[in-house]
Amino acid sequence: MGLPEVLERIARAAARAGRSADSVRLVAVTKGRTLEEIQRCVLAYGNFPLGESRVQEARPKMEALSGVEWHFIGPLQRNKVKFMRPFALVHSIDSVRLAQALARRAAREGWRARVLLQVNVAREPQKHGVFVEELADAVARVRELEALELVGLMTMAPYTERPEEVRWVFRELSRLADRYNLAERSMGMTGDFEVAVEEGATLVRVGRALFEEG
Ligand SMILES: *Cc1c(COP(=O)(O)O)cnc(C)c1O
């Protein structure tokens, strides 16, 4: 597909929902990609935020590419929170315990982490995130942590060939974000980002479509 077409599709999906294209940010997911691919397929088109899901893989890339806004999107172990400082946004806070660990680290070092709470809307056993019925409590407890700035919610929809089947997941995440007065909704990947934008995504995390032909 390529990045220009992804942007066009985001803009069209936003228009269908009566939203402006600039209410949606593309986070280019660069896990598993080389520096050369990142330059050619992403940064050649502009300075997009880059999403990485593994600390070990992200660190050398962060050293090599300057002036980039990095987002952490993958499962985060508590013993890795010490690596989060350079990330502008952590999408994948999947428990209150993890939030507390990150807050302790940030407080000790005198910085504030911007975070999203990951919600397992579809209750998939293999996916991370808090369940919907746990969210009120999780939001309240994360908001008590002064070293964290909770700015939104994130979800991953079940894998499907037919994105209409997961529209309800995105609609539910938007409803929850509204309910808790959270501005950011990180949802939508290569297979389902247009439906996610129609349902209110403010951040879409797209990888494969930027790098693969067809
Ligand atoms: C890999 C990944 C993506 C991007 O998936 P694509 O199918 O390559 O677009 C988005 N979000 C998370 C959390 C990921 O791990």
Tab-separated table of N, CA, C and O in Angstrom, residues 5-62:
chain	number	residue	atom	x	y	z
A	5	GLU	N	-0.728	6.249	0.470
A	5	GLU	CA	-2.076	5.694	0.335
A	5	GLU	C	-2.725	5.495	1.707
A	5	GLU	O	-3.935	5.696	1.865
A	6	VAL	N	-1.928	5.104	2.696
A	6	VAL	CA	-2.485	4.961	4.054
A	6	VAL	C	-3.039	6.305	4.519
A	6	VAL	O	-4.160	6.394	5.048
A	7	LEU	N	-2.282	7.384	4.290
A	7	LEU	CA	-2.756	8.716	4.708
A	7	LEU	C	-4.039	9.100	3.985
A	7	LEU	O	-4.952	9.675	4.584
A	8	GLU	N	-4.090	8.759	2.690
A	8	GLU	CA	-5.291	9.076	1.926
A	8	GLU	C	-6.492	8.331	2.471
A	8	GLU	O	-7.594	8.877	2.596
A	9	ARG	N	-6.278	7.060	2.792
A	9	ARG	CA	-7.388	6.257	3.322
A	9	ARG	C	-7.835	6.748	4.700
A	9	ARG	O	-9.024	6.710	5.025
A	10	ILE	N	-6.863	7.191	5.499
A	10	ILE	CA	-7.217	7.766	6.805
A	10	ILE	C	-8.083	9.004	6.588
A	10	ILE	O	-9.121	9.184	7.240
A	11	ALA	N	-7.667	9.847	5.649
A	11	ALA	CA	-8.408	11.096	5.395
A	11	ALA	C	-9.820	10.797	4.906
A	11	ALA	O	-10.787	11.436	5.331
A	12	ARG	N	-9.942	9.801	4.031
A	12	ARG	CA	-11.279	9.472	3.512
A	12	ARG	C	-12.160	8.891	4.619
A	12	ARG	O	-13.352	9.202	4.712
A	13	ALA	N	-11.577	8.022	5.450
A	13	ALA	CA	-12.362	7.435	6.550
A	13	ALA	C	-12.782	8.520	7.534
A	13	ALA	O	-13.915	8.526	8.031
A	14	ALA	N	-11.884	9.470	7.798
A	14	ALA	CA	-12.227	10.570	8.706
A	14	ALA	C	-13.375	11.378	8.118
A	14	ALA	O	-14.342	11.710	8.813
A	15	ALA	N	-13.290	11.665	6.824
A	15	ALA	CA	-14.338	12.457	6.164
A	15	ALA	C	-15.684	11.737	6.249
A	15	ALA	O	-16.717	12.365	6.498
A	16	ARG	N	-15.679	10.424	6.064
A	16	ARG	CA	-16.942	9.663	6.154
A	16	ARG	C	-17.579	9.816	7.524
A	16	ARG	O	-18.795	9.733	7.664
A	17	ALA	N	-16.726	10.008	8.544
A	17	ALA	CA	-17.251	10.134	9.906
A	17	ALA	C	-17.433	11.598	10.297
A	17	ALA	O	-17.698	11.900	11.474
A	18	GLY	N	-17.257	12.503	9.333
A	18	GLY	CA	-17.427	13.923	9.630
A	18	GLY	C	-16.310	14.478	10.500
A	18	GLY	O	-16.497	15.450	11.228
A	19	ARG	N	-15.128	13.861	10.413
A	19	ARG	CA	-13.979	14.331	11.200
A	19	ARG	C	-12.943	14.923	10.252
A	19	ARG	O	-12.889	14.562	9.094
A	20	SER	N	-12.087	15.776	10.798
A	20	SER	CA	-11.015	16.307	9.962
A	20	SER	C	-9.855	15.325	9.968
A	20	SER	O	-9.616	14.619	10.956
A	21	ALA	N	-9.131	15.276	8.860
A	21	ALA	CA	-8.029	14.311	8.727
A	21	ALA	C	-6.970	14.560	9.790
A	21	ALA	O	-6.313	13.628	10.255
A	22	ASP	N	-6.808	15.809	10.205
A	22	ASP	CA	-5.729	16.059	11.166
A	22	ASP	C	-6.138	15.759	12.614
A	22	ASP	O	-5.367	15.986	13.537
A	23	SER	N	-7.322	15.185	12.805
A	23	SER	CA	-7.664	14.686	14.136
A	23	SER	C	-7.138	13.261	14.343
A	23	SER	O	-7.321	12.686	15.412
A	24	VAL	N	-6.510	12.712	13.319
A	24	VAL	CA	-5.963	11.352	13.397
A	24	VAL	C	-4.472	11.400	13.106
A	24	VAL	O	-4.060	11.969	12.103
A	25	ARG	N	-3.659	10.803	13.993
A	25	ARG	CA	-2.217	10.728	13.730
A	25	ARG	C	-1.827	9.304	13.373
A	25	ARG	O	-2.266	8.358	14.027
A	26	LEU	N	-1.007	9.203	12.357
A	26	LEU	CA	-0.450	7.912	11.977
A	26	LEU	C	0.805	7.641	12.800
A	26	LEU	O	1.758	8.420	12.767
A	27	VAL	N	0.787	6.533	13.556
A	27	VAL	CA	1.999	6.055	14.229
A	27	VAL	C	2.549	4.928	13.354
A	27	VAL	O	1.899	3.895	13.174
A	28	ALA	N	3.717	5.140	12.773
A	28	ALA	CA	4.311	4.140	11.883
A	28	ALA	C	4.990	3.074	12.731
A	28	ALA	O	5.927	3.361	13.477
A	29	VAL	N	4.485	1.854	12.634
A	29	VAL	CA	5.020	0.768	13.461
A	29	VAL	C	6.223	0.159	12.744
A	29	VAL	O	6.101	-0.412	11.663
A	30	THR	N	7.387	0.306	13.363
A	30	THR	CA	8.647	-0.024	12.695
A	30	THR	C	9.313	-1.270	13.274
A	30	THR	O	10.474	-1.539	12.980
A	31	LYS	N	8.585	-2.014	14.091
A	31	LYS	CA	9.173	-3.247	14.640
A	31	LYS	C	9.546	-4.190	13.488
A	31	LYS	O	8.785	-4.339	12.528
A	32	GLY	N	10.727	-4.798	13.622
A	32	GLY	CA	11.161	-5.744	12.600
A	32	GLY	C	11.661	-5.101	11.315
A	32	GLY	O	11.993	-5.803	10.364
A	33	ARG	N	11.705	-3.770	11.255
A	33	ARG	CA	12.156	-3.080	10.027
A	33	ARG	C	13.548	-2.516	10.239
A	33	ARG	O	13.892	-2.066	11.339
A	34	THR	N	14.305	-2.476	9.169
A	34	THR	CA	15.663	-1.933	9.244
A	34	THR	C	15.627	-0.407	9.165
A	34	THR	O	14.619	0.190	8.749
A	35	LEU	N	16.741	0.200	9.515
A	35	LEU	CA	16.842	1.662	9.393
A	35	LEU	C	16.598	2.096	7.956
A	35	LEU	O	15.945	3.111	7.699
A	36	GLU	N	17.127	1.328	7.026
A	36	GLU	CA	16.962	1.678	5.606
A	36	GLU	C	15.479	1.670	5.223
A	36	GLU	O	14.986	2.580	4.564
A	37	GLU	N	14.761	0.640	5.674
A	37	GLU	CA	13.319	0.581	5.369
A	37	GLU	C	12.569	1.753	6.019
A	37	GLU	O	11.636	2.308	5.428
A	38	ILE	N	12.957	2.080	7.224
A	38	ILE	CA	12.269	3.170	7.937
A	38	ILE	C	12.488	4.493	7.196
A	38	ILE	O	11.561	5.286	7.019
A	39	GLN	N	13.716	4.716	6.753
A	39	GLN	CA	14.013	5.937	5.990
A	39	GLN	C	13.194	5.978	4.701
A	39	GLN	O	12.543	6.974	4.390
A	40	ARG	N	13.228	4.876	3.951
A	40	ARG	CA	12.654	4.859	2.604
A	40	ARG	C	11.121	4.845	2.645
A	40	ARG	O	10.471	5.499	1.833
A	41	CYS	N	10.535	4.103	3.590
A	41	CYS	CA	9.085	3.900	3.561
A	41	CYS	C	8.332	4.841	4.500
A	41	CYS	O	7.116	4.974	4.397
A	42	VAL	N	9.024	5.488	5.433
A	42	VAL	CA	8.330	6.358	6.393
A	42	VAL	C	8.911	7.766	6.373
A	42	VAL	O	8.232	8.731	5.985
A	43	LEU	N	10.164	7.908	6.771
A	43	LEU	CA	10.711	9.253	6.994
A	43	LEU	C	10.881	10.037	5.688
A	43	LEU	O	10.902	11.271	5.705
A	44	ALA	N	10.939	9.336	4.558
A	44	ALA	CA	10.985	10.033	3.263
A	44	ALA	C	9.721	10.859	3.057
A	44	ALA	O	9.730	11.818	2.278
A	45	TYR	N	8.635	10.506	3.745
A	45	TYR	CA	7.351	11.202	3.557
A	45	TYR	C	7.056	12.212	4.661
A	45	TYR	O	6.049	12.906	4.625
A	46	GLY	N	7.898	12.252	5.677
A	46	GLY	CA	7.635	13.211	6.750
A	46	GLY	C	8.078	12.655	8.095
A	46	GLY	O	8.476	11.503	8.202
A	47	ASN	N	7.966	13.496	9.094
A	47	ASN	CA	8.466	13.127	10.416
A	47	ASN	C	7.341	12.518	11.264
A	47	ASN	O	6.797	13.164	12.148
A	48	PHE	N	6.993	11.279	10.966
A	48	PHE	CA	5.894	10.615	11.674
A	48	PHE	C	6.399	9.998	12.977
A	48	PHE	O	7.544	9.578	13.061
A	49	PRO	N	5.540	9.933	13.993
A	49	PRO	CA	5.928	9.187	15.191
A	49	PRO	C	6.131	7.718	14.835
A	49	PRO	O	5.394	7.172	14.015
A	50	LEU	N	7.123	7.101	15.461
A	50	LEU	CA	7.436	5.701	15.173
A	50	LEU	C	7.102	4.840	16.387
A	50	LEU	O	7.429	5.200	17.520
A	51	GLY	N	6.457	3.713	16.146
A	51	GLY	CA	6.049	2.817	17.227
A	51	GLY	C	6.904	1.569	17.256
A	51	GLY	O	7.060	0.897	16.234
A	52	GLU	N	7.429	1.241	18.421
A	52	GLU	CA	8.230	0.029	18.587
A	52	GLU	C	7.626	-0.804	19.715
A	52	GLU	O	7.058	-0.261	20.667
A	53	SER	N	7.776	-2.122	19.619
A	53	SER	CA	7.147	-2.973	20.619
A	53	SER	C	8.140	-3.762	21.464
A	53	SER	O	7.730	-4.511	22.342
A	54	ARG	N	9.435	-3.616	21.183
A	54	ARG	CA	10.430	-4.309	22.017
A	54	ARG	C	11.560	-3.357	22.360
A	54	ARG	O	12.148	-2.736	21.483
A	55	VAL	N	11.861	-3.287	23.649
A	55	VAL	CA	12.889	-2.355	24.128
A	55	VAL	C	14.236	-2.626	23.465
A	55	VAL	O	14.897	-1.718	22.969
A	56	GLN	N	14.629	-3.912	23.434
A	56	GLN	CA	15.958	-4.255	22.909
A	56	GLN	C	16.105	-3.823	21.460
A	56	GLN	O	17.181	-3.432	21.021
A	57	GLU	N	15.017	-3.946	20.711
A	57	GLU	CA	15.091	-3.596	19.300
A	57	GLU	C	15.024	-2.079	19.108
A	57	GLU	O	15.633	-1.525	18.198
A	58	ALA	N	14.292	-1.419	19.972
A	58	ALA	CA	14.081	0.024	19.805
A	58	ALA	C	15.339	0.828	20.102
A	58	ALA	O	15.624	1.828	19.438
A	59	ARG	N	16.094	0.385	21.114
A	59	ARG	CA	17.186	1.238	21.590
A	59	ARG	C	18.222	1.596	20.526
A	59	ARG	O	18.533	2.771	20.353
A	60	PRO	N	18.753	0.636	19.764
A	60	PRO	CA	19.707	1.036	18.717
A	60	PRO	C	19.082	1.926	17.644
A	60	PRO	O	19.747	2.836	17.118
A	61	LYS	N	17.800	1.707	17.348
A	61	LYS	CA	17.150	2.559	16.344
A	61	LYS	C	17.014	3.990	16.863
A	61	LYS	O	17.165	4.960	16.125
A	62	MET	N	16.713	4.108	18.159
A	62	MET	CA	16.551	5.441	18.746
A	62	MET	C	17.875	6.194	18.736
A	62	MET	O	17.903	7.409	18.593
